[in-house]
Structure formats: structure tokens, C-alpha cells
PDB file of C-alpha atoms and ligand atoms in Angstrom:
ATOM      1  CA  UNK A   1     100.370 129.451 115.557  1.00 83.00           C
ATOM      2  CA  UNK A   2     101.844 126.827 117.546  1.00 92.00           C
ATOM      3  CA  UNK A   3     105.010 125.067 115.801  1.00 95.00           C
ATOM      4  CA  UNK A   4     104.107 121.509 114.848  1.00 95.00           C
ATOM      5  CA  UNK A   5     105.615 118.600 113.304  1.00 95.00           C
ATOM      6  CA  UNK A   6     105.623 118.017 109.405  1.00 96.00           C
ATOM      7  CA  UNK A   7     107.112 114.908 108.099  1.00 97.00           C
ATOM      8  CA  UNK A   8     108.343 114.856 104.703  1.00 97.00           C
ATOM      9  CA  UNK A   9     110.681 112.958 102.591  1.00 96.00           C
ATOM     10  CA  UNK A  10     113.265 114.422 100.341  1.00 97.00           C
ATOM     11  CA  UNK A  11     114.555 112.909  96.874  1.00 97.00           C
ATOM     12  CA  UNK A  12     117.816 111.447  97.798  1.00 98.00           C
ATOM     13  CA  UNK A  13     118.007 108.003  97.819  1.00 98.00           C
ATOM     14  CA  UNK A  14     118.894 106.140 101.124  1.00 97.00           C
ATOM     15  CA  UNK A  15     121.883 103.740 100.411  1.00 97.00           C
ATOM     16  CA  UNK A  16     121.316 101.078  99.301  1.00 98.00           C
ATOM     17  CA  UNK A  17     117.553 101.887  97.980  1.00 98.00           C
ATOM     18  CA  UNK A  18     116.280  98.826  96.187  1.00 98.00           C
ATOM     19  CA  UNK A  19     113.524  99.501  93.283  1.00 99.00           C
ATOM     20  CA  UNK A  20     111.567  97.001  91.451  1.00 99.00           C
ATOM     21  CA  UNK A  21     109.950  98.300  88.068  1.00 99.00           C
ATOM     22  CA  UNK A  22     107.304  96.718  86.093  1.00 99.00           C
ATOM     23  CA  UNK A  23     106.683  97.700  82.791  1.00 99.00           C
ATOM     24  CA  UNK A  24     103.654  96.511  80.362  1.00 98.00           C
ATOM     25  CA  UNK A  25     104.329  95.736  76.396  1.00 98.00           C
ATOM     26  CA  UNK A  26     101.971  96.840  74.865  1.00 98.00           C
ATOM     27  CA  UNK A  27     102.592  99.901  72.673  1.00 98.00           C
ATOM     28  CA  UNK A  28     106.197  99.545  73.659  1.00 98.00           C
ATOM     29  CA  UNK A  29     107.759 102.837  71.677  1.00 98.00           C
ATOM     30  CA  UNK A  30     106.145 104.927  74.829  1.00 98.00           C
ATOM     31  CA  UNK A  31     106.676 102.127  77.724  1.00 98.00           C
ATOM     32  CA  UNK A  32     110.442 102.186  76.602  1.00 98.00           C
ATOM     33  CA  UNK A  33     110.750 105.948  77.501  1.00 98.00           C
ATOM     34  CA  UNK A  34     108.878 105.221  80.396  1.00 98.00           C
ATOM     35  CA  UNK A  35     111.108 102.439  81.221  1.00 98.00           C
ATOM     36  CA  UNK A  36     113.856 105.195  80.733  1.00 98.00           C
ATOM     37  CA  UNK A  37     112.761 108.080  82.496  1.00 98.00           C
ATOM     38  CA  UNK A  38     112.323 105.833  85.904  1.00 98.00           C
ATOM     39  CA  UNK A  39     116.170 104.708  85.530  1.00 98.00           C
ATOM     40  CA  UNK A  40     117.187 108.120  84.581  1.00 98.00           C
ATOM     41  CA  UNK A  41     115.638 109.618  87.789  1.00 98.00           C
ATOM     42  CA  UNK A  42     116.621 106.709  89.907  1.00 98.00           C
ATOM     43  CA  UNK A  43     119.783 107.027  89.178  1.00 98.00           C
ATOM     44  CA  UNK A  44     120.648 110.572  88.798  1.00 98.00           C
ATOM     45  CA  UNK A  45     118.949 110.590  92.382  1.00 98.00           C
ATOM     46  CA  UNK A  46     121.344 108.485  94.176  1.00 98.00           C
ATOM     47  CA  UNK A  47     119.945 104.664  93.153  1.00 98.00           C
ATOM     48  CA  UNK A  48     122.752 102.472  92.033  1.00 98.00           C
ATOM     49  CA  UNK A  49     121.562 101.187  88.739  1.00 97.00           C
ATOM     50  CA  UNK A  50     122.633  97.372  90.178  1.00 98.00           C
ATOM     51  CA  UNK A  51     119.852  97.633  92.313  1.00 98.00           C
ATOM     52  CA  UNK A  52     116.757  98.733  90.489  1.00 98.00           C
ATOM     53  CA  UNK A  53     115.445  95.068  88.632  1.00 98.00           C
ATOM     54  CA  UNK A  54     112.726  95.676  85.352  1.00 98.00           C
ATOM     55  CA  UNK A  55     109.863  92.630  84.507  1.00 98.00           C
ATOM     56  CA  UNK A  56     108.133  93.343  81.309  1.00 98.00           C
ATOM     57  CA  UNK A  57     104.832  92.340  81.207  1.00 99.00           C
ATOM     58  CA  UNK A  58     102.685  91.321  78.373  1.00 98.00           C
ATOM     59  CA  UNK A  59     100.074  94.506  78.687  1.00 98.00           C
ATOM     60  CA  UNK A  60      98.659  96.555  81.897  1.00 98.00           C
ATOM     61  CA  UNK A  61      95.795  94.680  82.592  1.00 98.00           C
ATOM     62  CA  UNK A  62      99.245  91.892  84.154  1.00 98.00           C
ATOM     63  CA  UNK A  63     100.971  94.910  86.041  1.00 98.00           C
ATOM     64  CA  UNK A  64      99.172  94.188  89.649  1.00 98.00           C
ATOM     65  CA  UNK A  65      99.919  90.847  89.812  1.00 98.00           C
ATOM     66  CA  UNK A  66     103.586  91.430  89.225  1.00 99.00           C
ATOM     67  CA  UNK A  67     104.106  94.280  91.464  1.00 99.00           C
ATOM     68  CA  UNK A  68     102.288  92.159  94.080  1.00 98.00           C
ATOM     69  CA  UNK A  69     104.489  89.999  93.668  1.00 98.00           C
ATOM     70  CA  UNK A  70     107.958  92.238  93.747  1.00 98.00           C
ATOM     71  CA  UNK A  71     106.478  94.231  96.676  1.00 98.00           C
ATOM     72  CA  UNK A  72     105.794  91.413  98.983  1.00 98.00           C
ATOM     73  CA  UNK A  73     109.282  89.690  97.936  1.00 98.00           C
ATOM     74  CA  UNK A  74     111.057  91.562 100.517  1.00 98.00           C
ATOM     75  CA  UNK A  75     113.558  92.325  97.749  1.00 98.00           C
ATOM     76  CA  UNK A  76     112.227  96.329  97.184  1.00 98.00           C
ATOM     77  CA  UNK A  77     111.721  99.509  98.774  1.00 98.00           C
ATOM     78  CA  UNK A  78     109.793 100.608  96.480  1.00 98.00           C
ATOM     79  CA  UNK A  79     107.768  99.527  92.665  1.00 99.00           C
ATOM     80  CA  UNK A  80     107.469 101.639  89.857  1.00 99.00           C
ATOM     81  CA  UNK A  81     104.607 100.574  87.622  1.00 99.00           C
ATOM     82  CA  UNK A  82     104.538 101.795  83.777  1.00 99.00           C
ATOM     83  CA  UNK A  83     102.521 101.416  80.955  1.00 98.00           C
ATOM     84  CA  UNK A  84     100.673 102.691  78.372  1.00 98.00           C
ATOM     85  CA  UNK A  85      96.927 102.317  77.821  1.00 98.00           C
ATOM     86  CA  UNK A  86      95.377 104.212  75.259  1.00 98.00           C
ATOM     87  CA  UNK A  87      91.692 104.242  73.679  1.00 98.00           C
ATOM     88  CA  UNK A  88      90.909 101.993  71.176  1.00 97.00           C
ATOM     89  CA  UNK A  89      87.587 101.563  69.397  1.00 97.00           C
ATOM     90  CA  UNK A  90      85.364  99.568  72.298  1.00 98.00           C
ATOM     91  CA  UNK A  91      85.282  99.999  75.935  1.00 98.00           C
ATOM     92  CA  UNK A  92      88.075  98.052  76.600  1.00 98.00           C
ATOM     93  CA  UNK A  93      90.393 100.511  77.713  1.00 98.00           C
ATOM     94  CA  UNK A  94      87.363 101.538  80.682  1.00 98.00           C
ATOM     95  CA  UNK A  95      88.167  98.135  82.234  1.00 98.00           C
ATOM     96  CA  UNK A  96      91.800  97.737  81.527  1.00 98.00           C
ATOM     97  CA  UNK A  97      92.068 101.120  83.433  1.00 98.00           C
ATOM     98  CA  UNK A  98      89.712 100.656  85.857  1.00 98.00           C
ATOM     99  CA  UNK A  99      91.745  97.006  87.110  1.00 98.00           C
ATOM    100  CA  UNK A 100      94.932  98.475  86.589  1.00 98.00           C
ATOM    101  CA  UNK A 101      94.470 101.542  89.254  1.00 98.00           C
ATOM    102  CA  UNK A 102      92.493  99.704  91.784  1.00 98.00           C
ATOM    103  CA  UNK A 103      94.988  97.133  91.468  1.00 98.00           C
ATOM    104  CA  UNK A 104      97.861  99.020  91.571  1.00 98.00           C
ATOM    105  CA  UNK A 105      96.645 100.921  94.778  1.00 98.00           C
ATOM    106  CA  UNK A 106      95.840  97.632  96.553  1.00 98.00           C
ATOM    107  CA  UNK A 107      99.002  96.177  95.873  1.00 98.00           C
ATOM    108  CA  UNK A 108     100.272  99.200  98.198  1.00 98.00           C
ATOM    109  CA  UNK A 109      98.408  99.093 100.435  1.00 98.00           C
ATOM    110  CA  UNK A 110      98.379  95.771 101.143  1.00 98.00           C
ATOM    111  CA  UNK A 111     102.178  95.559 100.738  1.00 98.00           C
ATOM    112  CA  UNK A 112     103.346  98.818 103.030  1.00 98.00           C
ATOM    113  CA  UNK A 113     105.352  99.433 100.561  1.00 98.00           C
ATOM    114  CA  UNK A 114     105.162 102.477  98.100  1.00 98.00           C
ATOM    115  CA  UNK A 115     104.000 101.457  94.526  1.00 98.00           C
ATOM    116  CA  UNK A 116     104.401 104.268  92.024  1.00 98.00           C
ATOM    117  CA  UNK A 117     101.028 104.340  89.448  1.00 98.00           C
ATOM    118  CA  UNK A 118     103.046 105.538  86.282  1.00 98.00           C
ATOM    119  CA  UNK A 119     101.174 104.159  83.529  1.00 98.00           C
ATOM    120  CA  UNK A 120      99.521 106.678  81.117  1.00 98.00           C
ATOM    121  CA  UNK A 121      96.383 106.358  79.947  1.00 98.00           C
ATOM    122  CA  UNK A 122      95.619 108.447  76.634  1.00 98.00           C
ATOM    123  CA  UNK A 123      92.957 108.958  74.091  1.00 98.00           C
ATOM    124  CA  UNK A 124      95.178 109.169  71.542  1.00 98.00           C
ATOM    125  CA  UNK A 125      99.212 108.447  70.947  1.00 98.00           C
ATOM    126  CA  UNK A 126      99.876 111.811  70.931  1.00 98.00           C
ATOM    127  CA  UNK A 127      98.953 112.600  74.096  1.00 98.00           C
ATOM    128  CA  UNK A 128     101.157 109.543  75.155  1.00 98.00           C
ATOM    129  CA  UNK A 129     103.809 110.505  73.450  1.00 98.00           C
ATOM    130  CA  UNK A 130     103.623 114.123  75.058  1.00 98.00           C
ATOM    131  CA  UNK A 131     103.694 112.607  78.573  1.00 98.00           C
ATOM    132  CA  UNK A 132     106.734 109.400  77.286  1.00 98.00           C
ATOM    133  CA  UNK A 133     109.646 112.313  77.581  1.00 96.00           C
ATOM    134  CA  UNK A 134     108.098 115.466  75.651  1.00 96.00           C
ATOM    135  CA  UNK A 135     106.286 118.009  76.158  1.00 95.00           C
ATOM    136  CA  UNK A 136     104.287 117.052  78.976  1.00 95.00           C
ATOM    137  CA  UNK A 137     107.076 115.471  80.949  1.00 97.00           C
ATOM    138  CA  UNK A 138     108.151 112.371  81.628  1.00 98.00           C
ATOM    139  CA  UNK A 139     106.024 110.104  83.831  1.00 98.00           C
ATOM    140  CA  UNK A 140     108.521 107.677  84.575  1.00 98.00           C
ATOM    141  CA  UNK A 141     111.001 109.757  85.514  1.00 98.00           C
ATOM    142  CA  UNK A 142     108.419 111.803  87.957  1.00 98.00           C
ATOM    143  CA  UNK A 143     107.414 108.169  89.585  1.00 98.00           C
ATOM    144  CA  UNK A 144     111.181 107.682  90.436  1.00 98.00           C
ATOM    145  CA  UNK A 145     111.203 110.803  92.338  1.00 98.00           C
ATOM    146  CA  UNK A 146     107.918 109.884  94.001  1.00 98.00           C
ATOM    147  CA  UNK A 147     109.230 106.907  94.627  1.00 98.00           C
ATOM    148  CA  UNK A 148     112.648 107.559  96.413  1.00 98.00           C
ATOM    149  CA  UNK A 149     110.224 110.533  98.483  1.00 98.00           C
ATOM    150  CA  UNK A 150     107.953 108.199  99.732  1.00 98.00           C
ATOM    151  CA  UNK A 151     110.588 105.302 101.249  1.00 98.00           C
ATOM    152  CA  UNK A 152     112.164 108.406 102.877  1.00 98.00           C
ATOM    153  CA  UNK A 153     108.689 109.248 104.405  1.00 98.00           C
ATOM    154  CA  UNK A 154     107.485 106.205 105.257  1.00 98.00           C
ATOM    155  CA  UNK A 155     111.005 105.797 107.175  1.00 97.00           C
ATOM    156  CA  UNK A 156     110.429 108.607 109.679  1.00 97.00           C
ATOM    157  CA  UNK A 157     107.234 107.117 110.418  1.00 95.00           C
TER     158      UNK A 157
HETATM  159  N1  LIG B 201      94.926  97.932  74.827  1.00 55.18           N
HETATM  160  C1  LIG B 201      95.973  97.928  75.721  1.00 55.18           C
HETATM  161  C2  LIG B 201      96.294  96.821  76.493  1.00 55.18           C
HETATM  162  N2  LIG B 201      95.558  95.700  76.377  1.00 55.18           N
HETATM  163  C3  LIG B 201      96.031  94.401  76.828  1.00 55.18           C
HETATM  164  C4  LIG B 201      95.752  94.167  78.320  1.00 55.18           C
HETATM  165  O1  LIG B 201      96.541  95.009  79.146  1.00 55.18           O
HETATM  166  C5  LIG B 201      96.080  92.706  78.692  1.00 55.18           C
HETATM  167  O2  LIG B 201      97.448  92.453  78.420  1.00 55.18           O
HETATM  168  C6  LIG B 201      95.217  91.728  77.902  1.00 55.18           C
HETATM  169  O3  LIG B 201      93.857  92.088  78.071  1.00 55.18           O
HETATM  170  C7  LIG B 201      95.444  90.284  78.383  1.00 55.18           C
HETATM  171  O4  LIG B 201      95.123  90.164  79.753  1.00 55.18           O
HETATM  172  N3  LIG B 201      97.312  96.859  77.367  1.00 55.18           N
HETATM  173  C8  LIG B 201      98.080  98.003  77.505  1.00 55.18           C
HETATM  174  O5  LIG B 201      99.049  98.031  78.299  1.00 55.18           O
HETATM  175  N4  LIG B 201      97.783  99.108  76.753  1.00 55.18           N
HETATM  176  C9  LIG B 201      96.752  99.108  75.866  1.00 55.18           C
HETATM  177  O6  LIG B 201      96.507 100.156  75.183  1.00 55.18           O
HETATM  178  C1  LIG B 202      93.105  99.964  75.691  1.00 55.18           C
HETATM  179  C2  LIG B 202      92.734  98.830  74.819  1.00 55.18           C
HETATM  180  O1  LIG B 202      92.508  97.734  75.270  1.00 55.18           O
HETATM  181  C3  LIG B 202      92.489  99.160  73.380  1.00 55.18           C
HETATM  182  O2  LIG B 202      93.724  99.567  72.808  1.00 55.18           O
HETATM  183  C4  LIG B 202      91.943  97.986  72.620  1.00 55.18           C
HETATM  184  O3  LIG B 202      91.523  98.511  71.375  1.00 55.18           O
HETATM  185  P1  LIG B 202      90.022  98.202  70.904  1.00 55.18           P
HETATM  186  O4  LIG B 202      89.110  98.829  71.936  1.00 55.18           O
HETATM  187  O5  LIG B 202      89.916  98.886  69.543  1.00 55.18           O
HETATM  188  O6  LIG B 202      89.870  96.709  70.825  1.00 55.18           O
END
């Protein structure tokens, strides 16, 4: 087979790398170790912690309009988005999800900027709490890497 080009970004941080994250309120014990896991994989991947910037928000269904915000500032490379949304009783949680994806995805889109989707979305707190630093990982932490991949991608292109 003919040798071709493949683009692809590694997970060291170009210096200087600039990361807005934006981090919903609501059930707050998991969005802290969310909050956490982004920093701790920013950082232990070359971002200096002066230039990654957090704005809590008062639930999900507020995340878009705040990373649309940081990502068209001109301030970021990149936005991290976490958050916690899990079922309650009523169908709530099918819209709040629903808006919060699309939303999210747009604001990428539309920005040309990467925007990291890290916000959980559970049936129940334990599964939460399994993906908030235990057993299922941290998805914080695995939107920083994301994060620093994609700026180095979207760089070569
Ligand atoms: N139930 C959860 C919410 N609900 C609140 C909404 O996100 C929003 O703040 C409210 O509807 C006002 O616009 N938010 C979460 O982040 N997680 C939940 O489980
Ligand atoms: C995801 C939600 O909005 C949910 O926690 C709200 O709970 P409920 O559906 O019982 O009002």
C-alpha cells in the first residue's frame, strides 16, 4: 500500500496552551472531582496551572452558553465542559441532556475551537461516582488529554 499522510496530535501541551473549563453545580461532590481530574491532567501534561481559568455554573442545562462564550473570547485553545446530570424521577434529565450535547457540539463547531463534552450523565450516583475518579476512570481528567490532542491536531491542519 502506498504510504500516506496521517495527522495526529500527541498529549503534550504546546507552550503556552490556554484552557478554559466550565463546570455545572449541581450535584457538586462529583463535578468537584471532575473539576480535579481536568487540572490534574492539564497539568501533569505540560499546562501551566496559571493558564487554565474555571466558571462554575449553576447546573448543565447553563454550560453552552458559557463555553460559547470562553471559546469565542479569543482567550482559549481549548474548553473543557463538566458536569453531572443524573436521572431523577420525571423526564427532565431527557431534555437537560439532550440541550447540553447539542449545545456543547455547536459551541465547537461554531467556535473552531475544540470543546471537550465531559459531563456525565448517570442513572444513578453510583454510576457517577464510578466515572468522578473511581472505578470507571476519571472523565475530567480523560477530557484534558482530549483536549491538549486536539489543539495539537487542529494545528497541523
Ligand atoms: N438535574 C440536574 C440539573 N438540573 C438543573 C439544570 O441543569 C439547570 O441548571 C436548570 O434547569 C435551570 O436552567 N443540572 C445538572 O447539572 N445535573 C442534574 O442532575
Ligand atoms: C436531571 C434532572 O434534572 C433531575 O435530577 C431532576 O430530578 P426530577 O426529575 O426528579 O425532578
Amino acid at each position: 500500500m502506498k504510504e500516506i499522510k496521517v495527522l495526529e496530535g500527541n498529549v503534550v501541551a504546546k507552550e503556552g496552551m490556554k484552557v478554559g473549563i466550565v463546570a455545572a453545580r449541581f450535584n457538586e461532590i462529583i463535578v468537584n472531582k471532575l473539576l480535579g481530574g481536568a487540572v490534574d491532567g492539564l497539568v501533569r501534561h505540560g499546562v501551566s496551572d496559571d493558564n487554565i481559568t474555571a466558571a462554575w455554573v449553576p447546573g448543565a442545562f447553563e454550560i453552552p452558553i458559557t463555553a460559547a462564550k470562553m471559546a469565542n473570547s479569543g482567550k482559549y485553545d481549548a474548553v473543557i465542559c463538566v458536569g453531572a446530570v443524573i436521572r431523577g424521577d420525571t423526564t427532565h434529565y431527557d431534555y437537560v441532556c439532550n440541550e447540553v450535547s447539542k449545545g456543547v457540539a455547536q459551541v465547537g463547531l461554531q467556535s473552531g475551537i475544540p470543546v471537550l463534552f465531559g459531563v456525565i450523565t448517570t442513572e444513578n450516583i453510583e454510576q457517577a461516582i464510578a466515572r468522578a475518579g473511581s472505578k470507571a476512570g476519571n472523565k475530567g481528567y480523560d477530557c484534558a488529554l482530549s483536549a491538549i490532542e486536539m489543539v495539537n491536531l487542529l494545528e497541523q491542519m
